[in-house]
């Protein structure tokens, strides 16, 4: 019996073993098992494949490795990995991926060490101040929590010396360097865990003293004071678009000035010449503001053409790239005065042998709109006067011309309530310009706010083209504005130079419209010239030499002939009435 039972049980066990199925092992693989990240960080992806219903990823480096998806149930998965921080020491962690009963898979993630944890950059590798006083801007871009900007020089002022993350614009201001020698220092930019920079900073000194050989006062040929000299000035003409031209004397289309041109102008009734002149472009050493001797020689030659023909001459510093004209501000005052002094010491020294036929003018049309800017402009005029007088000789007594704010009559009447000081009495004149009404004198196309004026003055309006008749700025306003200059200056013994005026010649018109326009323009030029003389102002007509549409030109400089006889007659007749 026992044997039978044992045999039966043995058969059951064998039967049981024969029916048991073999267990299936899940598959699990990755596209890479080693990921190397750059020192600056970066992003990458790898692929996971499994036949398990679920997979999981363990990330022990979650403080520096970012993986947005760490589990899933797809057969194939794309795993994204991002490292956006730096490390000062190499680092490594191992990702563990499991799926079903598959053997775990390991992915090693490593990152190279970085010299810095944070970015800190600036757009400046150096800071050079070409003027004795100036400001420069500096951009700083930072990802560090704290950066510092320092300078070991007392003459450097920073608008900001510390900051954190973000973009910052720092102003670097250098105080006045009143020495002729250049000075230098260093800016230091640094941040915790960030690169540091040493940025050289230099500042030019004030320009040299060019009054190295002042002469004793010399009154020979300089007997006339400003009022007496004004009485000798009849009517003047501008050599426009020539010696002030950017790029050289002929750059704006006019030929070189000749003595024959000056003689032509004199023969046709003018006895004074205004020479708008550029100087900045002829500086051969920006650090010293030294004017080329070749240019000074050329200016002296042209002035000589005029004086040798008994013509009076006003020589100025014209727009001149705007270094004075556009910088009548307290922030620019020191550096502009420094250049004004350097330029006029050189100009005055080079030309001081001319007699009273030569007048110097401080500027052209200085952009001034309020009392603060007016005070700055007066300082520029004061520097001009002091520089010229300091050179001595005939310059001790030379008549000098200073400009009103923007040379605008109304601004001058409102803002110019004092003249600069002069230790030689009664040797100053004031200067204004006149292009009113703008629509008649300068405007070259109709606009949404108003049309050009083709016809100006009483008795000269068009009945067939009324849209282009002047609606303001006619005889009554001319009288009012010129009388204001008489009251403010002339009646107090200060002559006024009306340094520029004129009106466009609109030859695109035809027939009766053109004839009426030209007659109207001649009336304007005649009336304005006559009223200047009646109020004690000396008018200087603006002539550009251009002979096309909307020209102001009286003389053809190519062949030394009269180009616009009608306008010329109107001006000369007005001056003689």
Coordinates of C-alpha atoms in Angstrom, one line a residue:
X1 CA 0.0 0.0 0.0
X2 CA 2.8 2.4 1.1
X3 CA 4.6 1.8 -2.1
X4 CA 1.6 2.5 -4.2
X5 CA 0.9 5.8 -2.5
X6 CA 4.6 6.9 -2.8
X7 CA 4.5 6.1 -6.5
X8 CA 1.3 8.0 -7.0
X9 CA 2.6 11.1 -5.2
X10 CA 5.8 11.0 -7.3
X11 CA 3.7 10.9 -10.5
X12 CA 1.7 14.0 -9.3
X13 CA 4.9 15.9 -8.6
X14 CA 6.2 15.0 -12.1
X15 CA 2.9 16.0 -13.6
X16 CA 3.0 19.3 -11.8
X17 CA 6.5 20.1 -12.9
X18 CA 5.7 19.3 -16.4
X19 CA 2.8 21.8 -16.6
X20 CA 4.6 24.9 -15.1
X21 CA 5.4 27.7 -17.8
X22 CA 8.8 29.4 -18.1
X23 CA 8.7 33.2 -16.8
X24 CA 9.2 36.0 -19.5
X25 CA 11.9 38.8 -18.8
X26 CA 11.1 42.4 -20.0
X27 CA 13.3 44.2 -22.5
X28 CA 14.8 47.7 -21.6
X29 CA 17.4 49.7 -23.6
X30 CA 18.5 53.4 -24.0
X31 CA 20.2 55.1 -27.0
X32 CA 23.1 56.2 -24.9
X33 CA 24.5 55.4 -21.5
X34 CA 26.9 58.4 -21.2
X35 CA 25.9 62.1 -21.6
X36 CA 28.5 64.8 -21.3
X37 CA 27.3 68.4 -20.7
X38 CA 29.4 71.5 -21.5
X39 CA 30.7 73.8 -18.8
X40 CA 28.1 76.4 -19.7
X41 CA 25.3 73.9 -19.5
X42 CA 23.1 72.6 -22.2
X43 CA 20.2 70.4 -23.3
X44 CA 20.0 67.0 -24.9
X45 CA 17.7 64.0 -25.4
X46 CA 18.0 60.3 -25.5
X47 CA 15.6 57.5 -26.4
X48 CA 14.2 54.7 -24.1
X49 CA 12.7 51.5 -25.4
X50 CA 10.9 48.8 -23.4
X51 CA 8.2 46.3 -23.7
X52 CA 7.1 46.7 -20.1
X53 CA 3.9 48.4 -19.3
X54 CA 5.6 51.0 -17.2
X55 CA 9.0 52.5 -16.7
X56 CA 10.5 54.8 -14.1
X57 CA 13.6 57.0 -14.0
X58 CA 15.4 57.9 -10.8
X59 CA 17.5 61.2 -10.9
X60 CA 19.8 61.6 -7.9
X61 CA 21.2 64.8 -9.5
X62 CA 17.8 66.6 -9.6
X63 CA 19.4 69.7 -8.1
X64 CA 21.4 70.3 -11.3
X65 CA 19.9 67.9 -13.9
X66 CA 16.4 68.8 -15.0
X67 CA 14.3 66.0 -16.5
X68 CA 10.6 66.9 -17.0
X69 CA 9.3 63.3 -17.5
X70 CA 10.6 60.5 -15.2
X71 CA 8.0 57.8 -15.8
X72 CA 5.8 56.5 -18.6
X73 CA 4.1 53.5 -20.1
X74 CA 5.0 53.8 -23.8
X75 CA 7.1 51.3 -25.6
X76 CA 9.4 54.1 -26.8
X77 CA 10.0 57.4 -25.0
X78 CA 12.1 60.5 -25.8
X79 CA 13.7 61.7 -22.6
X80 CA 14.7 65.4 -22.4
X81 CA 17.5 66.5 -20.2
X82 CA 18.6 70.1 -19.3
X83 CA 21.5 71.6 -17.3
X84 CA 21.3 75.4 -16.9
X85 CA 23.8 75.9 -14.2
X86 CA 27.6 75.9 -14.0
X87 CA 29.9 74.2 -11.6
X88 CA 33.4 75.1 -10.4
X89 CA 34.2 71.4 -9.9
X90 CA 33.5 68.5 -12.4
X91 CA 30.3 66.7 -11.4
X92 CA 28.6 63.5 -12.3
X93 CA 25.4 61.5 -11.4
X94 CA 23.9 58.3 -12.6
X95 CA 20.3 58.0 -13.8
X96 CA 18.7 54.7 -13.0
X97 CA 15.9 53.5 -15.3
X98 CA 13.7 50.5 -14.4
X99 CA 10.9 48.8 -16.4
X100 CA 9.0 45.7 -15.3
X101 CA 11.3 42.8 -14.4
X102 CA 14.0 44.0 -16.8
X103 CA 17.5 44.6 -15.5
X104 CA 18.0 48.3 -14.6
X105 CA 19.7 50.5 -17.1
X106 CA 22.1 53.2 -16.0
X107 CA 22.9 56.6 -17.8
X108 CA 25.9 58.6 -16.6
X109 CA 25.5 62.4 -16.8
X110 CA 28.6 64.5 -16.4
X111 CA 29.4 68.2 -16.7
X112 CA 32.8 69.8 -17.2
X113 CA 34.0 72.4 -14.7
X114 CA 33.6 76.1 -15.4
X115 CA 35.9 78.9 -14.5
X116 CA 32.9 81.0 -13.4
X117 CA 29.4 80.3 -12.2
X118 CA 27.9 83.4 -13.7
X119 CA 28.1 85.6 -16.7
X120 CA 29.3 89.2 -16.4
X121 CA 30.1 91.2 -19.5
X122 CA 30.5 94.9 -20.5
X123 CA 30.6 96.6 -23.9
X124 CA 33.7 98.6 -23.0
X125 CA 37.3 97.4 -23.2
X126 CA 38.5 101.0 -22.7
X127 CA 37.1 104.5 -21.9
X128 CA 38.8 107.4 -23.6
X129 CA 37.7 111.0 -22.9
X130 CA 38.8 113.1 -25.9
X131 CA 37.6 116.3 -24.1
X132 CA 38.9 117.7 -20.8
X133 CA 35.4 117.0 -19.4
X134 CA 32.9 114.5 -20.7
X135 CA 30.7 111.5 -19.9
X136 CA 30.6 108.1 -21.4
X137 CA 28.1 105.3 -21.1
X138 CA 28.9 101.7 -20.2
X139 CA 26.6 98.7 -20.5
X140 CA 26.9 95.8 -18.0
X141 CA 25.1 92.5 -18.5
X142 CA 25.1 90.2 -15.4
X143 CA 23.7 86.9 -14.2
X144 CA 25.5 87.1 -10.8
X145 CA 23.7 88.2 -7.7
X146 CA 26.1 91.1 -7.0
X147 CA 28.7 92.9 -9.1
X148 CA 30.8 96.0 -8.3
X149 CA 32.4 98.7 -10.4
X150 CA 35.2 100.7 -8.9
X151 CA 37.8 103.3 -9.9
X152 CA 40.8 104.4 -7.9
X153 CA 40.8 107.9 -9.4
X154 CA 39.1 110.8 -7.6
X155 CA 38.3 112.5 -11.0
X156 CA 36.1 109.7 -12.1
X157 CA 32.4 109.6 -11.0
X158 CA 30.2 106.6 -11.6
X159 CA 26.4 106.8 -11.7
X160 CA 26.2 103.2 -10.3
X161 CA 28.8 101.1 -8.6
X162 CA 26.9 97.9 -7.6
X163 CA 24.2 95.8 -9.1
X164 CA 22.8 92.3 -9.6
X165 CA 21.1 90.3 -12.3
X166 CA 20.1 92.1 -15.4
X167 CA 21.3 94.8 -17.8
X168 CA 22.6 98.1 -16.5
X169 CA 23.7 101.4 -18.1
X170 CA 26.3 103.2 -16.1
X171 CA 27.5 106.8 -16.8
X172 CA 31.2 107.4 -16.4
X173 CA 31.9 111.1 -15.8
X174 CA 35.3 112.6 -15.8
X175 CA 35.7 115.9 -14.0
X176 CA 37.5 118.9 -15.6
X177 CA 41.1 118.2 -16.4
X178 CA 42.6 121.6 -16.2
X179 CA 46.1 120.4 -17.0
X180 CA 47.5 120.0 -20.5
X181 CA 48.8 116.5 -19.8
X182 CA 46.6 113.4 -20.3
X183 CA 45.8 111.4 -17.2
X184 CA 44.8 107.8 -16.8
X185 CA 43.3 105.3 -14.4
X186 CA 41.6 101.9 -14.3
X187 CA 38.0 100.7 -13.9
X188 CA 37.6 97.4 -12.1
X189 CA 34.4 95.3 -12.7
X190 CA 34.0 92.1 -10.8
X191 CA 31.2 89.8 -9.4
X192 CA 31.0 86.8 -7.1
X193 CA 31.6 83.6 -9.2
X194 CA 31.9 85.8 -12.3
X195 CA 34.8 87.0 -14.5
X196 CA 36.5 90.3 -13.6
X197 CA 37.7 93.1 -15.9
X198 CA 40.3 95.8 -15.8
X199 CA 39.2 98.7 -18.1
X200 CA 41.8 101.4 -18.9
X201 CA 40.4 105.0 -18.7
X202 CA 42.2 108.0 -20.1
X203 CA 41.3 111.7 -20.3
X204 CA 42.9 114.3 -22.5
X205 CA 44.0 117.5 -20.8
X206 CA 42.9 120.9 -21.7
X207 CA 44.1 122.2 -25.0
X208 CA 47.5 124.0 -25.1
X209 CA 47.7 127.7 -24.8
X210 CA 48.1 129.0 -28.4
X211 CA 48.6 132.6 -27.3
X212 CA 52.3 132.1 -27.1
X213 CA 53.3 135.5 -28.6
X214 CA 50.9 138.2 -27.6
X215 CA 51.7 141.6 -29.1
X216 CA 51.5 145.1 -27.5
X217 CA 48.2 146.9 -28.4
X218 CA 48.3 148.4 -31.9
X219 CA 45.6 150.9 -32.9
X220 CA 47.0 151.4 -36.4
X221 CA 44.1 151.2 -38.9
X222 CA 41.8 150.4 -36.0
X223 CA 40.4 153.8 -35.1
X224 CA 36.7 153.1 -35.7
X225 CA 34.5 151.8 -32.8
X226 CA 31.5 149.6 -33.5
X227 CA 29.1 152.4 -34.3
X228 CA 31.5 154.2 -36.5
X229 CA 32.4 151.0 -38.3
X230 CA 28.7 150.1 -38.8
X231 CA 28.2 153.4 -40.6
X232 CA 30.8 152.2 -43.1
X233 CA 29.1 148.9 -43.8
X234 CA 26.6 149.4 -46.5
X235 CA 25.2 146.0 -47.5
X236 CA 26.9 142.6 -47.3
X237 CA 27.0 139.3 -49.2
X238 CA 27.6 135.8 -47.9
X239 CA 30.0 133.4 -49.6
X240 CA 27.7 130.5 -48.7
X241 CA 28.2 126.8 -49.1
X242 CA 31.9 127.2 -49.6
X243 CA 34.5 127.6 -46.8
X244 CA 32.1 126.0 -44.3
X245 CA 31.4 123.0 -46.6
X246 CA 31.9 119.6 -45.0
X247 CA 34.6 117.9 -47.0
X248 CA 36.4 121.0 -48.3
X249 CA 35.9 124.3 -50.0
X250 CA 34.5 122.8 -53.2
X251 CA 32.6 119.9 -51.7
X252 CA 29.2 121.4 -52.1
X253 CA 29.5 122.3 -55.7
X254 CA 31.1 125.7 -55.7
X255 CA 34.5 126.5 -57.2
X256 CA 37.4 127.9 -55.2
X257 CA 37.0 131.5 -54.2
X258 CA 38.9 133.9 -56.4
X259 CA 39.8 137.5 -56.2
X260 CA 37.8 138.0 -59.4
X261 CA 34.6 136.8 -57.6
X262 CA 35.2 139.4 -54.8
X263 CA 35.7 142.1 -57.4
X264 CA 32.5 141.1 -59.1
X265 CA 30.6 141.4 -55.9
X266 CA 32.0 144.8 -55.1
X267 CA 31.4 146.1 -58.6
X268 CA 27.7 145.2 -58.1
X269 CA 27.2 147.3 -55.0
X270 CA 28.3 145.3 -52.0
X271 CA 31.0 146.6 -49.7
X272 CA 31.1 143.8 -47.1
X273 CA 31.6 140.0 -47.3
X274 CA 30.6 137.4 -44.6
X275 CA 32.7 134.3 -44.8
X276 CA 31.0 131.3 -43.1
X277 CA 33.9 129.1 -42.2
X278 CA 34.6 125.6 -40.9
X279 CA 37.6 124.8 -38.6
X280 CA 36.9 121.5 -36.9
X281 CA 37.4 119.4 -40.0
X282 CA 40.9 121.0 -40.5
X283 CA 42.2 120.0 -37.0
X284 CA 45.2 117.9 -37.6
X285 CA 45.5 116.8 -33.9
X286 CA 42.3 116.2 -32.0
X287 CA 44.1 116.0 -28.7
X288 CA 45.4 119.5 -29.0
X289 CA 42.8 121.1 -31.3
X290 CA 45.5 122.3 -33.6
X291 CA 44.2 123.8 -36.8
X292 CA 46.1 122.9 -40.0
X293 CA 48.5 125.7 -41.1
X294 CA 47.4 125.0 -44.7
X295 CA 43.8 125.9 -43.8
X296 CA 44.8 129.0 -41.9
X297 CA 46.9 130.1 -44.9
X298 CA 43.8 129.6 -47.2
X299 CA 41.5 131.6 -45.0
X300 CA 44.1 134.4 -44.8
X301 CA 44.3 134.4 -48.5
X302 CA 40.6 134.8 -49.0
X303 CA 40.3 137.5 -46.3
X304 CA 43.1 139.2 -48.2
X305 CA 41.1 139.2 -51.4
X306 CA 38.4 141.1 -49.7
X307 CA 40.5 143.6 -47.7
X308 CA 42.8 144.3 -50.7
X309 CA 39.6 145.4 -52.5
X310 CA 38.5 147.7 -49.7
X311 CA 35.7 145.2 -48.6
X312 CA 34.8 144.7 -45.0
X313 CA 34.9 141.1 -43.9
X314 CA 33.1 139.1 -41.1
X315 CA 34.8 135.8 -40.5
X316 CA 33.1 133.3 -38.1
X317 CA 33.1 129.8 -36.8
X318 CA 30.1 128.5 -38.7
X319 CA 28.1 125.3 -37.9
X320 CA 31.4 123.4 -37.9
X321 CA 30.0 119.9 -37.2
X322 CA 27.9 121.3 -34.4
X323 CA 30.5 121.2 -31.6
X324 CA 29.3 124.6 -30.3
X325 CA 26.1 125.2 -32.2
X326 CA 24.4 122.1 -30.8
X327 CA 26.0 122.1 -27.3
X328 CA 24.8 125.2 -25.5
X329 CA 24.3 123.1 -22.4
X330 CA 25.9 123.1 -18.9
X331 CA 27.1 119.6 -19.4
X332 CA 29.2 120.6 -22.4
X333 CA 30.2 124.0 -21.3
X334 CA 33.7 123.3 -20.1
X335 CA 34.8 121.3 -23.1
X336 CA 33.2 123.7 -25.6
X337 CA 34.8 126.7 -23.9
X338 CA 38.1 124.9 -24.1
X339 CA 37.8 124.4 -27.8
X340 CA 36.4 127.9 -28.4
X341 CA 39.5 129.4 -26.7
X342 CA 42.0 127.1 -28.6
X343 CA 40.4 127.9 -31.9
X344 CA 40.1 131.6 -31.5
X345 CA 43.6 132.0 -30.1
X346 CA 44.9 130.4 -33.3
X347 CA 42.6 132.2 -35.7
X348 CA 43.1 135.6 -34.1
X349 CA 46.9 135.2 -33.9
X350 CA 47.1 134.1 -37.6
X351 CA 45.0 137.0 -38.8
X352 CA 45.8 139.8 -36.4
X353 CA 47.7 141.9 -38.9
X354 CA 44.5 142.9 -40.8
X355 CA 43.1 146.3 -40.0
X356 CA 39.5 147.1 -39.0
X357 CA 38.2 145.8 -42.3
X358 CA 38.2 142.4 -40.7
X359 CA 35.7 141.5 -38.0
X360 CA 35.5 138.3 -36.1
X361 CA 32.2 136.6 -35.2
X362 CA 31.9 134.1 -32.3
X363 CA 29.6 131.5 -33.9
X364 CA 26.7 131.2 -36.4
X365 CA 23.3 130.0 -35.2
X366 CA 23.8 128.6 -31.6
X367 CA 20.9 126.5 -30.6
X368 CA 19.4 128.2 -27.5
X369 CA 15.9 128.0 -26.2
X370 CA 15.9 129.2 -22.6
X371 CA 17.7 131.3 -20.0
X372 CA 20.0 128.6 -18.8
X373 CA 21.2 127.9 -22.3
X374 CA 21.5 131.6 -22.9
X375 CA 23.9 131.9 -20.0
X376 CA 26.0 129.1 -21.4
X377 CA 26.1 130.8 -24.8
X378 CA 27.2 134.1 -23.1
X379 CA 30.1 132.1 -21.6
X380 CA 31.1 131.0 -25.1
X381 CA 31.0 134.6 -26.3
X382 CA 33.1 135.7 -23.3
X383 CA 35.7 133.1 -24.1
X384 CA 35.8 134.3 -27.7
X385 CA 36.3 137.9 -26.7
X386 CA 38.9 137.1 -24.1
X387 CA 40.8 134.8 -26.5
X388 CA 40.9 137.4 -29.3
X389 CA 41.8 140.3 -27.1
X390 CA 44.6 138.3 -25.4
X391 CA 46.5 138.0 -28.7
X392 CA 47.1 141.7 -28.7
X393 CA 48.2 143.9 -31.7
X394 CA 45.3 145.1 -33.8
X395 CA 43.1 142.4 -32.1
X396 CA 43.1 144.5 -29.0
X397 CA 40.7 146.9 -30.8
X398 CA 39.1 144.7 -33.4
X399 CA 35.3 144.9 -33.6
X400 CA 33.8 141.6 -32.6
X401 CA 30.3 140.1 -33.3
X402 CA 28.3 137.9 -30.9
X403 CA 25.2 136.0 -31.9
X404 CA 21.8 136.0 -30.3
X405 CA 20.1 132.7 -29.3
X406 CA 19.6 130.7 -32.5
X407 CA 20.1 134.2 -34.2
X408 CA 16.3 134.4 -33.9
X409 CA 15.1 137.9 -33.5
X410 CA 12.2 137.0 -31.1
X411 CA 14.4 134.8 -28.9
X412 CA 17.1 137.4 -28.9
X413 CA 14.7 140.0 -27.8
X414 CA 13.4 137.8 -25.0
X415 CA 16.6 136.1 -23.8
X416 CA 19.7 138.2 -24.6
X417 CA 19.4 140.8 -21.9
X418 CA 23.0 141.4 -21.5
X419 CA 26.2 141.5 -23.6
X420 CA 29.4 139.7 -22.6
X421 CA 32.1 141.9 -21.0
X422 CA 34.8 143.5 -23.1
X423 CA 37.7 145.5 -21.6
X424 CA 37.8 147.6 -24.7
X425 CA 34.6 149.8 -24.8
X426 CA 32.2 150.1 -27.7
X427 CA 33.8 147.4 -29.9
X428 CA 31.0 144.8 -29.9
X429 CA 28.1 144.1 -32.3
X430 CA 25.2 141.7 -32.1
X431 CA 24.0 139.3 -34.8
X432 CA 20.6 137.9 -35.8
X433 CA 19.3 136.2 -39.0
X434 CA 16.0 136.4 -40.8
X435 CA 14.1 133.9 -42.9
X436 CA 10.5 134.9 -42.1
X437 CA 8.0 133.8 -43.1
X438 CA 9.4 130.3 -43.5
X439 CA 6.8 129.3 -46.1
X440 CA 8.0 132.1 -48.4
X441 CA 11.7 132.0 -47.7
X442 CA 12.6 128.3 -47.2
X443 CA 9.7 125.9 -47.6
X444 CA 10.0 123.7 -50.7
X445 CA 6.8 121.7 -50.7
X446 CA 3.3 122.0 -49.4
X447 CA 2.6 120.2 -46.2
X448 CA -0.5 119.0 -44.3
X449 CA -0.2 122.0 -41.9
X450 CA 0.1 124.6 -44.6
X451 CA 1.2 125.6 -48.1
X452 CA 4.3 127.3 -49.5
X453 CA 4.0 131.1 -50.0
X454 CA 4.7 132.1 -53.6
X455 CA 3.4 135.7 -53.3
X456 CA 4.4 138.1 -50.5
X457 CA 3.5 141.6 -49.7
X458 CA 0.9 144.3 -50.2
X459 CA -0.1 144.4 -53.8
X460 CA 1.5 141.2 -54.7
X461 CA -1.1 138.5 -53.9
X462 CA -2.4 136.3 -56.6
X463 CA -6.1 136.2 -57.6
X464 CA -5.6 133.0 -59.6
X465 CA -3.5 131.0 -57.1
X466 CA -4.8 132.3 -53.7
X467 CA -3.7 129.0 -51.9
X468 CA -0.1 130.2 -52.1
X469 CA -0.5 133.8 -51.0
X470 CA 1.3 134.7 -47.8
X471 CA -1.1 134.7 -44.8
X472 CA 1.3 136.1 -42.2
X473 CA 4.8 137.5 -41.8
X474 CA 4.4 140.4 -44.3
X475 CA 5.5 144.0 -44.0
X476 CA 4.0 144.7 -40.6
X477 CA 5.8 141.8 -39.0
X478 CA 9.1 142.8 -40.7
X479 CA 8.7 146.3 -39.3
X480 CA 7.9 145.0 -35.8
X481 CA 10.8 142.6 -35.6
X482 CA 13.5 144.9 -37.0
X483 CA 12.3 147.7 -34.7
X484 CA 12.7 145.4 -31.7
X485 CA 16.4 145.0 -32.6
X486 CA 16.7 148.8 -32.9
X487 CA 15.2 149.3 -29.5
X488 CA 17.2 146.5 -27.8
X489 CA 20.6 147.1 -29.3
X490 CA 21.1 149.9 -31.9
X491 CA 19.5 152.6 -29.7
X492 CA 22.0 151.7 -27.0
X493 CA 25.0 152.0 -29.2
X494 CA 25.3 148.3 -30.2
X495 CA 25.1 147.8 -33.9
X496 CA 23.4 144.7 -35.3
X497 CA 24.6 142.5 -38.1
X498 CA 21.7 140.9 -40.0
X499 CA 24.0 138.1 -40.9
X500 CA 21.7 136.1 -43.2
X501 CA 18.4 136.7 -45.1
X502 CA 16.9 135.7 -48.5
X503 CA 14.0 134.0 -50.2
X504 CA 13.8 131.0 -52.5
X505 CA 13.5 131.7 -56.3
X506 CA 10.7 129.3 -57.4
X507 CA 11.4 128.8 -61.1
X508 CA 9.2 125.7 -61.3
X509 CA 6.3 128.2 -61.7
X510 CA 5.4 129.4 -65.2
X511 CA 3.7 132.2 -66.9
X512 CA 1.9 134.9 -64.9
X513 CA 2.5 132.9 -61.7
X514 CA 6.2 133.0 -62.1
X515 CA 6.2 136.7 -63.1
X516 CA 4.2 137.6 -60.0
X517 CA 6.3 135.4 -57.7
X518 CA 9.5 137.0 -59.0
X519 CA 8.1 140.5 -58.6
X520 CA 6.9 139.6 -55.1
X521 CA 10.3 138.2 -54.2
X522 CA 12.0 141.3 -55.4
X523 CA 9.6 143.4 -53.3
X524 CA 10.5 141.2 -50.3
X525 CA 14.2 141.6 -50.7
X526 CA 14.0 145.3 -51.4
X527 CA 11.6 146.0 -48.5
X528 CA 13.6 144.0 -46.0
X529 CA 16.9 145.5 -47.0
X530 CA 15.5 149.0 -46.8
X531 CA 13.9 148.4 -43.4
X532 CA 17.2 146.9 -42.0
X533 CA 19.0 150.1 -43.0
X534 CA 16.2 152.3 -41.6
X535 CA 16.6 150.6 -38.2
X536 CA 20.4 150.6 -38.2
X537 CA 20.9 146.9 -39.0
X538 CA 23.5 145.9 -41.6
X539 CA 22.0 143.3 -43.9
X540 CA 24.1 140.4 -45.4
X541 CA 22.3 138.5 -48.2
X542 CA 22.7 134.7 -48.1
X543 CA 24.0 133.3 -51.4
X544 CA 24.7 129.5 -51.8
X545 CA 26.0 129.5 -55.4
X546 CA 23.5 126.9 -56.4
X547 CA 21.6 127.9 -59.6
X548 CA 18.7 125.4 -59.7
X549 CA 15.2 125.4 -58.3
X550 CA 14.6 127.4 -55.1
X551 CA 18.0 129.1 -55.4
X552 CA 19.2 132.1 -53.4
X553 CA 22.1 132.8 -55.8
X554 CA 22.9 136.2 -57.2
X555 CA 26.2 135.5 -58.9
X556 CA 27.3 132.7 -61.2
X557 CA 30.6 131.7 -59.6
X558 CA 31.6 129.5 -62.6
X559 CA 32.0 132.4 -65.0
X560 CA 31.9 135.4 -62.6
X561 CA 28.7 137.0 -63.9
X562 CA 25.4 138.2 -62.5
X563 CA 22.9 135.3 -62.3
X564 CA 19.8 137.0 -60.8
X565 CA 19.8 140.7 -61.8
X566 CA 16.2 141.3 -60.6
X567 CA 17.0 140.2 -57.0
X568 CA 20.4 142.0 -57.1
X569 CA 18.8 145.3 -58.1
X570 CA 16.1 144.9 -55.4
X571 CA 18.8 144.5 -52.7
X572 CA 21.1 147.3 -53.8
X573 CA 18.2 149.7 -54.4
X574 CA 16.9 148.8 -50.9
X575 CA 20.3 149.5 -49.4
X576 CA 20.5 152.9 -51.2
X577 CA 17.0 154.2 -50.4

